[in-house]
Short mmCIF file of C-alpha atoms in Angstrom, two decimals:
data_model
loop_
_atom_site.label_atom_id
_atom_site.label_comp_id
_atom_site.label_asym_id
_atom_site.label_seq_id
_atom_site.Cartn_x
_atom_site.Cartn_y
_atom_site.Cartn_z
CA UNK H 1 -30.45 14.15 14.06
CA UNK H 2 -33.29 17.02 14.46
CA UNK H 3 -32.01 20.53 13.11
CA UNK H 4 -34.38 23.49 14.04
CA UNK H 5 -34.05 27.09 12.48
CA UNK H 6 -34.36 30.02 14.47
CA UNK H 7 -37.60 31.88 14.39
CA UNK H 8 -36.41 35.09 13.08
CA UNK H 9 -34.63 32.74 10.08
CA UNK H 10 -38.01 30.89 9.62
CA UNK H 11 -39.92 33.92 9.57
CA UNK H 12 -36.82 35.62 6.48
CA UNK H 13 -37.16 32.34 4.81
CA UNK H 14 -40.68 31.17 5.14
CA UNK H 15 -42.19 27.73 5.66
CA UNK H 16 -41.67 26.09 2.58
CA UNK H 17 -38.15 27.40 2.34
CA UNK H 18 -37.18 26.58 5.70
CA UNK H 19 -38.24 23.24 5.30
CA UNK H 20 -36.44 22.68 2.31
CA UNK H 21 -33.34 24.11 3.89
CA UNK H 22 -33.58 21.81 6.82
CA UNK H 23 -34.25 18.52 4.48
CA UNK H 24 -30.56 20.06 2.60
CA UNK H 25 -29.33 20.47 6.06
CA UNK H 26 -30.32 16.79 6.75
CA UNK H 27 -29.57 14.89 3.75
CA UNK H 28 -25.89 16.82 3.73
CA UNK H 29 -25.34 15.23 7.29
CA UNK H 30 -26.77 11.81 6.33
CA UNK H 31 -24.02 11.79 3.12
CA UNK H 32 -21.32 13.23 5.77
CA UNK H 33 -21.42 10.57 8.05
CA UNK H 34 -22.06 7.67 5.30
CA UNK H 35 -18.59 9.04 3.87
CA UNK H 36 -16.66 9.03 7.21
CA UNK H 37 -18.06 5.71 7.84
CA UNK H 38 -16.91 4.32 4.61
CA UNK H 39 -13.38 6.02 5.06
CA UNK H 40 -13.03 4.21 8.02
CA UNK H 41 -13.94 0.95 6.36
CA UNK H 42 -11.70 1.36 3.78
CA UNK H 43 -8.87 2.25 6.23
CA UNK H 44 -9.49 -0.76 8.29
CA UNK H 45 -9.67 -3.45 5.03
CA UNK H 46 -6.29 -1.77 3.99
CA UNK H 47 -4.91 -2.42 7.29
CA UNK H 48 -6.11 -6.01 7.57
CA UNK H 49 -4.43 -6.54 4.14
CA UNK H 50 -1.33 -5.17 4.88
CA UNK H 51 -1.29 -7.05 8.47
CA UNK H 52 -2.22 -10.22 6.85
CA UNK H 53 0.94 -9.59 3.99
CA UNK H 54 3.11 -9.11 6.95
CA UNK H 55 1.74 -12.41 8.62
CA UNK H 56 2.72 -14.72 5.50
CA UNK H 57 5.99 -12.74 5.17
CA UNK H 58 7.02 -14.00 8.18
CA UNK H 59 5.41 -17.44 8.01
CA UNK H 60 7.29 -18.16 4.85
CA UNK H 61 10.44 -17.08 6.72
CA UNK H 62 9.64 -19.27 9.68
CA UNK H 63 8.84 -22.36 7.03
CA UNK H 64 12.06 -21.43 5.36
CA UNK H 65 14.44 -21.24 8.52
CA UNK H 66 12.75 -24.58 9.87
CA UNK H 67 13.85 -26.81 6.79
CA UNK H 68 16.88 -25.26 6.58
CA UNK H 69 17.69 -26.49 10.27
CA UNK H 70 16.09 -29.65 9.42
CA UNK H 71 17.92 -30.29 6.33
CA UNK H 72 21.27 -29.52 8.72
CA UNK H 73 20.33 -31.58 11.34
CA UNK H 74 19.63 -34.60 8.91
CA UNK H 75 22.66 -33.92 6.81
CA UNK H 76 24.92 -33.96 10.20
CA UNK H 77 23.08 -37.27 11.54
CA UNK H 78 23.87 -39.19 8.43
CA UNK H 79 28.03 -38.24 8.48
#
């Protein structure tokens, strides 16, 4: 991203101060973009781990119910 200062501001600050100000703005924008990406990645990882835990929970419920049904069928067949 290119930041251009208005001419009257550049004249008041001077060339060196204007360059330093633009560099400061560019580094701030770069840091902000990095923070936004980091926050989005953290939220994605949290959602992914929540979904994974939910899937594991439902798999456990499914297998326990399957074992109960199979045990019931076997005990019924033995009678």
